[in-house]
Amino acid sequence: MKFPFLGRVRCAYLGLLAAGYCAPFVLWEAPARADDGPLFEAVRAADLRVANMGWKLAVSNAPLCDRLEAGTGMQLHTLDQFDAAKRESARKHFGFSTPVAVEGVVADGPAAQAGLRIDDALVRIGPIEIAKLAGRPGTTDRLVAIQLAIAALPIGAPVAVEVIRAGAPVHLSFRPVPACKSRFELELDGGFGASADGSMVQVGSGLLDDYPEDQLAAVIAHEFAHNILHHRERLEARGVAYGLLAGFGGNVKYFRQTEVQADLLSVYLLANAGYPVRAPISFWQRFGPSKAGGVLRSRSHPAWRDRIATLAAEALKVEAISARPIIPASLAERGKPLDGDWQSILIRSR
C-alpha cells in the first residue's frame, strides 16, 4: 500500500532503543473519517514489517556491535502522536487505556514470548511508571521519555511489566536481550530513499511497496552498517560537508569509502540474520538502472555496477563460511580515522 498523503516519519520503536530520538512529528494530519481502521492497520503492518527486519539484524549481529542496548521486541506508540482530528479515532481503534500502548511485538522477541499483545496499554515496565512520564498532544515527548528509560534497562535481568488488556490489569515479566543500538524508522512518503545518522536507520515507504523482504533487508542492512561502523562520527571528524556539497572536493573520497565499507559489512549482517547474502546484488540489479542515477549521487557513491561486483565477491567469501555469527576483521577499522581509500576495497565491474 502506498502512503503519499501522510508524508511524515513514523518511528518503529521496537525496544532497540538508542539514546537518540525522532524529531517531533504529528501523525495523521488528514481529517478524521467514519472508519480510519484500515488506514491505521495498514500503517501498523508497514511499521511491523520494518520492525521485524530491524530486530533480526540488530539481535543477530549483537556480537559485532560495541554499542548495545536492551532488546525487548516491543514497538510502542502514544496517543500524543496523533493529530487532534485523529486522536479520538485512534483511541477507539487502538484502545489506549493509558497514553502508551504496544503497537506490535516481533514474533521471537522477549515481549512476545512473555505474552505481550498488540494494543496492550502500558502501566509500568520495570521501574518506569507511564503515568509519571510527561507528554504533550502533537509531540513525541512521552515516547522519547519511555524510549530513553527502556534503553537504560539492564540486559538479561528480569523486567516486570504491567499492562491493561481489555480493561483488566495483566502482569508479565521478560528478560531483555542484547541488541545493537539503533532504531528503525519508516518514512511514509512513497519515496525510495534510505539513510542512517549513527543511531537511526530510515527507509522510504516506496521501498516497501516495490521490493521483496530480502531486498528491503539488504537496504536496511547497508544503512545499519553505517551505524555499526560509526560512519557519521568518523565523517564529522574529517570535517566533511553534507547535502549537495558531499559530491565535491575532498568530501567525495570519504563518502565513497564509507559506502563501500557499508556494502561489505552488510553482507555479513544479512548472513548472520539468516537473509540471502546475494540479496543486495538482486536489489542493485533492479534499483541501479532506474533509480541510482544523478550526477551528484554518482560522485559521492560508487557506480552501481561496481557495487554489484564488490558485493558478489564478498558474498563468495561469506558463502564459504558455515559458522554464525561471522565477525569480519574489518570491524577493527571503526575505531580508526577514515583515510579516503575507497578504491582499494572496490571491485570494478567488467
JSON list of C-alpha atoms in Angstrom, two decimals, residues 56-191:
[
{"chain": "A", "resi": 56, "resn": "LYS", "atom": "CA", "xyz": [16.53, -9.70, 13.23]},
{"chain": "A", "resi": 57, "resn": "LEU", "atom": "CA", "xyz": [19.51, -7.64, 12.14]},
{"chain": "A", "resi": 58, "resn": "ALA", "atom": "CA", "xyz": [20.09, -5.93, 15.49]},
{"chain": "A", "resi": 59, "resn": "VAL", "atom": "CA", "xyz": [19.83, -9.04, 17.67]},
{"chain": "A", "resi": 60, "resn": "SER", "atom": "CA", "xyz": [21.62, -11.49, 15.36]},
{"chain": "A", "resi": 61, "resn": "ASN", "atom": "CA", "xyz": [24.53, -9.10, 15.00]},
{"chain": "A", "resi": 62, "resn": "ALA", "atom": "CA", "xyz": [24.88, -8.08, 18.65]},
{"chain": "A", "resi": 63, "resn": "PRO", "atom": "CA", "xyz": [28.31, -9.81, 18.84]},
{"chain": "A", "resi": 64, "resn": "LEU", "atom": "CA", "xyz": [29.53, -7.39, 16.14]},
{"chain": "A", "resi": 65, "resn": "CYS", "atom": "CA", "xyz": [28.40, -4.23, 17.94]},
{"chain": "A", "resi": 66, "resn": "ASP", "atom": "CA", "xyz": [30.33, -2.23, 20.51]},
{"chain": "A", "resi": 67, "resn": "ARG", "atom": "CA", "xyz": [27.21, -0.26, 21.47]},
{"chain": "A", "resi": 68, "resn": "LEU", "atom": "CA", "xyz": [24.40, -2.39, 22.84]},
{"chain": "A", "resi": 69, "resn": "GLU", "atom": "CA", "xyz": [21.02, -1.88, 24.44]},
{"chain": "A", "resi": 70, "resn": "ALA", "atom": "CA", "xyz": [18.23, -3.92, 25.98]},
{"chain": "A", "resi": 71, "resn": "GLY", "atom": "CA", "xyz": [16.20, -5.51, 23.19]},
{"chain": "A", "resi": 72, "resn": "THR", "atom": "CA", "xyz": [12.57, -6.13, 24.14]},
{"chain": "A", "resi": 73, "resn": "GLY", "atom": "CA", "xyz": [10.90, -6.70, 20.79]},
{"chain": "A", "resi": 74, "resn": "MET", "atom": "CA", "xyz": [8.21, -4.13, 21.61]},
{"chain": "A", "resi": 75, "resn": "GLN", "atom": "CA", "xyz": [7.11, -1.46, 19.20]},
{"chain": "A", "resi": 76, "resn": "LEU", "atom": "CA", "xyz": [5.34, 1.31, 21.05]},
{"chain": "A", "resi": 77, "resn": "HIS", "atom": "CA", "xyz": [3.21, 4.27, 20.10]},
{"chain": "A", "resi": 78, "resn": "THR", "atom": "CA", "xyz": [1.48, 7.03, 22.04]},
{"chain": "A", "resi": 79, "resn": "LEU", "atom": "CA", "xyz": [-1.84, 8.78, 21.75]},
{"chain": "A", "resi": 80, "resn": "ASP", "atom": "CA", "xyz": [0.06, 12.09, 21.81]},
{"chain": "A", "resi": 81, "resn": "GLN", "atom": "CA", "xyz": [1.48, 11.37, 18.36]},
{"chain": "A", "resi": 82, "resn": "PHE", "atom": "CA", "xyz": [-1.88, 11.63, 16.65]},
{"chain": "A", "resi": 83, "resn": "ASP", "atom": "CA", "xyz": [-3.20, 14.89, 15.32]},
{"chain": "A", "resi": 84, "resn": "ALA", "atom": "CA", "xyz": [-6.21, 16.26, 17.18]},
{"chain": "A", "resi": 85, "resn": "ALA", "atom": "CA", "xyz": [-8.52, 15.32, 14.30]},
{"chain": "A", "resi": 86, "resn": "LYS", "atom": "CA", "xyz": [-7.41, 11.69, 14.52]},
{"chain": "A", "resi": 87, "resn": "ARG", "atom": "CA", "xyz": [-6.83, 11.31, 18.25]},
{"chain": "A", "resi": 88, "resn": "GLU", "atom": "CA", "xyz": [-10.28, 10.14, 19.28]},
{"chain": "A", "resi": 89, "resn": "SER", "atom": "CA", "xyz": [-10.45, 7.78, 16.32]},
{"chain": "A", "resi": 90, "resn": "ALA", "atom": "CA", "xyz": [-7.07, 6.36, 17.33]},
{"chain": "A", "resi": 91, "resn": "ARG", "atom": "CA", "xyz": [-8.21, 5.96, 20.94]},
{"chain": "A", "resi": 92, "resn": "LYS", "atom": "CA", "xyz": [-11.23, 3.95, 19.83]},
{"chain": "A", "resi": 93, "resn": "HIS", "atom": "CA", "xyz": [-9.27, 1.82, 17.39]},
{"chain": "A", "resi": 94, "resn": "PHE", "atom": "CA", "xyz": [-6.17, 1.03, 19.47]},
{"chain": "A", "resi": 95, "resn": "GLY", "atom": "CA", "xyz": [-7.71, 1.24, 22.95]},
{"chain": "A", "resi": 96, "resn": "PHE", "atom": "CA", "xyz": [-5.10, 3.45, 24.66]},
{"chain": "A", "resi": 97, "resn": "SER", "atom": "CA", "xyz": [-6.26, 2.78, 28.22]},
{"chain": "A", "resi": 98, "resn": "THR", "atom": "CA", "xyz": [-3.01, 4.57, 29.08]},
{"chain": "A", "resi": 99, "resn": "PRO", "atom": "CA", "xyz": [-1.11, 7.09, 26.94]},
{"chain": "A", "resi": 100, "resn": "VAL", "atom": "CA", "xyz": [1.42, 4.46, 25.74]},
{"chain": "A", "resi": 101, "resn": "ALA", "atom": "CA", "xyz": [0.44, 1.21, 24.04]},
{"chain": "A", "resi": 102, "resn": "VAL", "atom": "CA", "xyz": [2.01, -1.71, 22.25]},
{"chain": "A", "resi": 103, "resn": "GLU", "atom": "CA", "xyz": [1.67, -1.15, 18.51]},
{"chain": "A", "resi": 104, "resn": "GLY", "atom": "CA", "xyz": [3.22, -4.54, 17.86]},
{"chain": "A", "resi": 105, "resn": "VAL", "atom": "CA", "xyz": [5.69, -7.17, 19.02]},
{"chain": "A", "resi": 106, "resn": "VAL", "atom": "CA", "xyz": [8.21, -9.13, 17.00]},
{"chain": "A", "resi": 107, "resn": "ALA", "atom": "CA", "xyz": [7.41, -12.82, 16.90]},
{"chain": "A", "resi": 108, "resn": "ASP", "atom": "CA", "xyz": [10.51, -14.16, 18.63]},
{"chain": "A", "resi": 109, "resn": "GLY", "atom": "CA", "xyz": [11.26, -11.28, 20.98]},
{"chain": "A", "resi": 110, "resn": "PRO", "atom": "CA", "xyz": [11.15, -11.27, 24.79]},
{"chain": "A", "resi": 111, "resn": "ALA", "atom": "CA", "xyz": [7.90, -9.27, 24.83]},
{"chain": "A", "resi": 112, "resn": "ALA", "atom": "CA", "xyz": [6.07, -11.74, 22.60]},
{"chain": "A", "resi": 113, "resn": "GLN", "atom": "CA", "xyz": [7.44, -14.73, 24.47]},
{"chain": "A", "resi": 114, "resn": "ALA", "atom": "CA", "xyz": [6.19, -13.22, 27.73]},
{"chain": "A", "resi": 115, "resn": "GLY", "atom": "CA", "xyz": [2.70, -12.85, 26.29]},
{"chain": "A", "resi": 116, "resn": "LEU", "atom": "CA", "xyz": [2.51, -9.14, 25.46]},
{"chain": "A", "resi": 117, "resn": "ARG", "atom": "CA", "xyz": [-0.03, -8.43, 22.73]},
{"chain": "A", "resi": 118, "resn": "ILE", "atom": "CA", "xyz": [-0.82, -5.65, 20.32]},
{"chain": "A", "resi": 119, "resn": "ASP", "atom": "CA", "xyz": [-2.89, -2.86, 21.89]},
{"chain": "A", "resi": 120, "resn": "ASP", "atom": "CA", "xyz": [-1.84, -3.74, 25.44]},
{"chain": "A", "resi": 121, "resn": "ALA", "atom": "CA", "xyz": [-1.69, -0.39, 27.26]},
{"chain": "A", "resi": 122, "resn": "LEU", "atom": "CA", "xyz": [1.44, 0.05, 29.35]},
{"chain": "A", "resi": 123, "resn": "VAL", "atom": "CA", "xyz": [1.10, 0.92, 33.02]},
{"chain": "A", "resi": 124, "resn": "ARG", "atom": "CA", "xyz": [4.61, 0.10, 34.17]},
{"chain": "A", "resi": 125, "resn": "ILE", "atom": "CA", "xyz": [7.74, -1.51, 32.75]},
{"chain": "A", "resi": 126, "resn": "GLY", "atom": "CA", "xyz": [10.39, -2.22, 35.35]},
{"chain": "A", "resi": 127, "resn": "PRO", "atom": "CA", "xyz": [10.82, 0.97, 37.40]},
{"chain": "A", "resi": 128, "resn": "ILE", "atom": "CA", "xyz": [9.19, 3.11, 34.70]},
{"chain": "A", "resi": 129, "resn": "GLU", "atom": "CA", "xyz": [5.69, 4.37, 35.55]},
{"chain": "A", "resi": 130, "resn": "ILE", "atom": "CA", "xyz": [3.87, 5.53, 32.45]},
{"chain": "A", "resi": 131, "resn": "ALA", "atom": "CA", "xyz": [1.66, 7.96, 34.39]},
{"chain": "A", "resi": 132, "resn": "LYS", "atom": "CA", "xyz": [4.74, 9.87, 35.53]},
{"chain": "A", "resi": 133, "resn": "LEU", "atom": "CA", "xyz": [6.07, 10.45, 32.01]},
{"chain": "A", "resi": 134, "resn": "ALA", "atom": "CA", "xyz": [5.30, 13.93, 30.76]},
{"chain": "A", "resi": 135, "resn": "GLY", "atom": "CA", "xyz": [3.77, 14.34, 27.34]},
{"chain": "A", "resi": 136, "resn": "ARG", "atom": "CA", "xyz": [2.10, 16.97, 25.19]},
{"chain": "A", "resi": 137, "resn": "PRO", "atom": "CA", "xyz": [-0.50, 16.43, 22.45]},
{"chain": "A", "resi": 138, "resn": "GLY", "atom": "CA", "xyz": [1.01, 16.57, 19.00]},
{"chain": "A", "resi": 139, "resn": "THR", "atom": "CA", "xyz": [4.53, 15.62, 20.16]},
{"chain": "A", "resi": 140, "resn": "THR", "atom": "CA", "xyz": [6.66, 12.56, 20.80]},
{"chain": "A", "resi": 141, "resn": "ASP", "atom": "CA", "xyz": [7.79, 13.81, 24.23]},
{"chain": "A", "resi": 142, "resn": "ARG", "atom": "CA", "xyz": [6.28, 10.91, 26.14]},
{"chain": "A", "resi": 143, "resn": "LEU", "atom": "CA", "xyz": [7.51, 8.32, 23.67]},
{"chain": "A", "resi": 144, "resn": "VAL", "atom": "CA", "xyz": [11.01, 9.77, 23.81]},
{"chain": "A", "resi": 145, "resn": "ALA", "atom": "CA", "xyz": [10.92, 9.60, 27.60]},
{"chain": "A", "resi": 146, "resn": "ILE", "atom": "CA", "xyz": [10.00, 5.93, 27.68]},
{"chain": "A", "resi": 147, "resn": "GLN", "atom": "CA", "xyz": [12.45, 5.23, 24.88]},
{"chain": "A", "resi": 148, "resn": "LEU", "atom": "CA", "xyz": [15.31, 6.60, 26.94]},
{"chain": "A", "resi": 149, "resn": "ALA", "atom": "CA", "xyz": [14.14, 4.84, 30.08]},
{"chain": "A", "resi": 150, "resn": "ILE", "atom": "CA", "xyz": [13.81, 1.43, 28.42]},
{"chain": "A", "resi": 151, "resn": "ALA", "atom": "CA", "xyz": [17.22, 1.90, 26.84]},
{"chain": "A", "resi": 152, "resn": "ALA", "atom": "CA", "xyz": [18.68, 2.08, 30.34]},
{"chain": "A", "resi": 153, "resn": "LEU", "atom": "CA", "xyz": [17.19, -1.24, 31.50]},
{"chain": "A", "resi": 154, "resn": "PRO", "atom": "CA", "xyz": [19.80, -3.91, 32.31]},
{"chain": "A", "resi": 155, "resn": "ILE", "atom": "CA", "xyz": [20.31, -6.54, 29.62]},
{"chain": "A", "resi": 156, "resn": "GLY", "atom": "CA", "xyz": [19.44, -10.05, 30.77]},
{"chain": "A", "resi": 157, "resn": "ALA", "atom": "CA", "xyz": [17.76, -9.03, 34.04]},
{"chain": "A", "resi": 158, "resn": "PRO", "atom": "CA", "xyz": [14.05, -9.81, 34.54]},
{"chain": "A", "resi": 159, "resn": "VAL", "atom": "CA", "xyz": [11.74, -6.85, 33.95]},
{"chain": "A", "resi": 160, "resn": "ALA", "atom": "CA", "xyz": [8.24, -6.79, 35.43]},
{"chain": "A", "resi": 161, "resn": "VAL", "atom": "CA", "xyz": [5.59, -5.35, 33.12]},
{"chain": "A", "resi": 162, "resn": "GLU", "atom": "CA", "xyz": [2.04, -4.28, 33.95]},
{"chain": "A", "resi": 163, "resn": "VAL", "atom": "CA", "xyz": [-0.46, -3.62, 31.16]},
{"chain": "A", "resi": 164, "resn": "ILE", "atom": "CA", "xyz": [-4.18, -3.11, 30.78]},
{"chain": "A", "resi": 165, "resn": "ARG", "atom": "CA", "xyz": [-5.78, -5.57, 28.38]},
{"chain": "A", "resi": 166, "resn": "ALA", "atom": "CA", "xyz": [-9.48, -5.36, 27.58]},
{"chain": "A", "resi": 167, "resn": "GLY", "atom": "CA", "xyz": [-9.98, -3.26, 30.70]},
{"chain": "A", "resi": 168, "resn": "ALA", "atom": "CA", "xyz": [-8.23, -5.65, 33.08]},
{"chain": "A", "resi": 169, "resn": "PRO", "atom": "CA", "xyz": [-4.70, -5.49, 34.55]},
{"chain": "A", "resi": 170, "resn": "VAL", "atom": "CA", "xyz": [-2.21, -8.11, 33.36]},
{"chain": "A", "resi": 171, "resn": "HIS", "atom": "CA", "xyz": [1.20, -8.73, 34.94]},
{"chain": "A", "resi": 172, "resn": "LEU", "atom": "CA", "xyz": [4.07, -10.19, 32.90]},
{"chain": "A", "resi": 173, "resn": "SER", "atom": "CA", "xyz": [7.85, -10.45, 33.01]},
{"chain": "A", "resi": 174, "resn": "PHE", "atom": "CA", "xyz": [10.59, -10.75, 30.40]},
{"chain": "A", "resi": 175, "resn": "ARG", "atom": "CA", "xyz": [14.36, -10.52, 30.11]},
{"chain": "A", "resi": 176, "resn": "PRO", "atom": "CA", "xyz": [15.73, -8.07, 27.51]},
{"chain": "A", "resi": 177, "resn": "VAL", "atom": "CA", "xyz": [18.36, -9.49, 25.19]},
{"chain": "A", "resi": 178, "resn": "PRO", "atom": "CA", "xyz": [21.45, -7.78, 23.77]},
{"chain": "A", "resi": 179, "resn": "ALA", "atom": "CA", "xyz": [20.75, -5.77, 20.62]},
{"chain": "A", "resi": 180, "resn": "CYS", "atom": "CA", "xyz": [22.82, -3.37, 18.58]},
{"chain": "A", "resi": 181, "resn": "LYS", "atom": "CA", "xyz": [21.91, 0.20, 19.43]},
{"chain": "A", "resi": 182, "resn": "SER", "atom": "CA", "xyz": [19.79, 1.51, 16.57]},
{"chain": "A", "resi": 183, "resn": "ARG", "atom": "CA", "xyz": [16.20, 2.42, 15.89]},
{"chain": "A", "resi": 184, "resn": "PHE", "atom": "CA", "xyz": [14.42, 1.85, 12.62]},
{"chain": "A", "resi": 185, "resn": "GLU", "atom": "CA", "xyz": [12.06, 4.36, 11.04]},
{"chain": "A", "resi": 186, "resn": "LEU", "atom": "CA", "xyz": [9.60, 4.19, 8.17]},
{"chain": "A", "resi": 187, "resn": "GLU", "atom": "CA", "xyz": [9.09, 7.40, 6.21]},
{"chain": "A", "resi": 188, "resn": "LEU", "atom": "CA", "xyz": [5.57, 7.37, 4.78]},
{"chain": "A", "resi": 189, "resn": "ASP", "atom": "CA", "xyz": [6.29, 9.47, 1.73]},
{"chain": "A", "resi": 190, "resn": "GLY", "atom": "CA", "xyz": [6.25, 6.90, -1.08]},
{"chain": "A", "resi": 191, "resn": "GLY", "atom": "CA", "xyz": [9.96, 7.59, -1.64]}
]
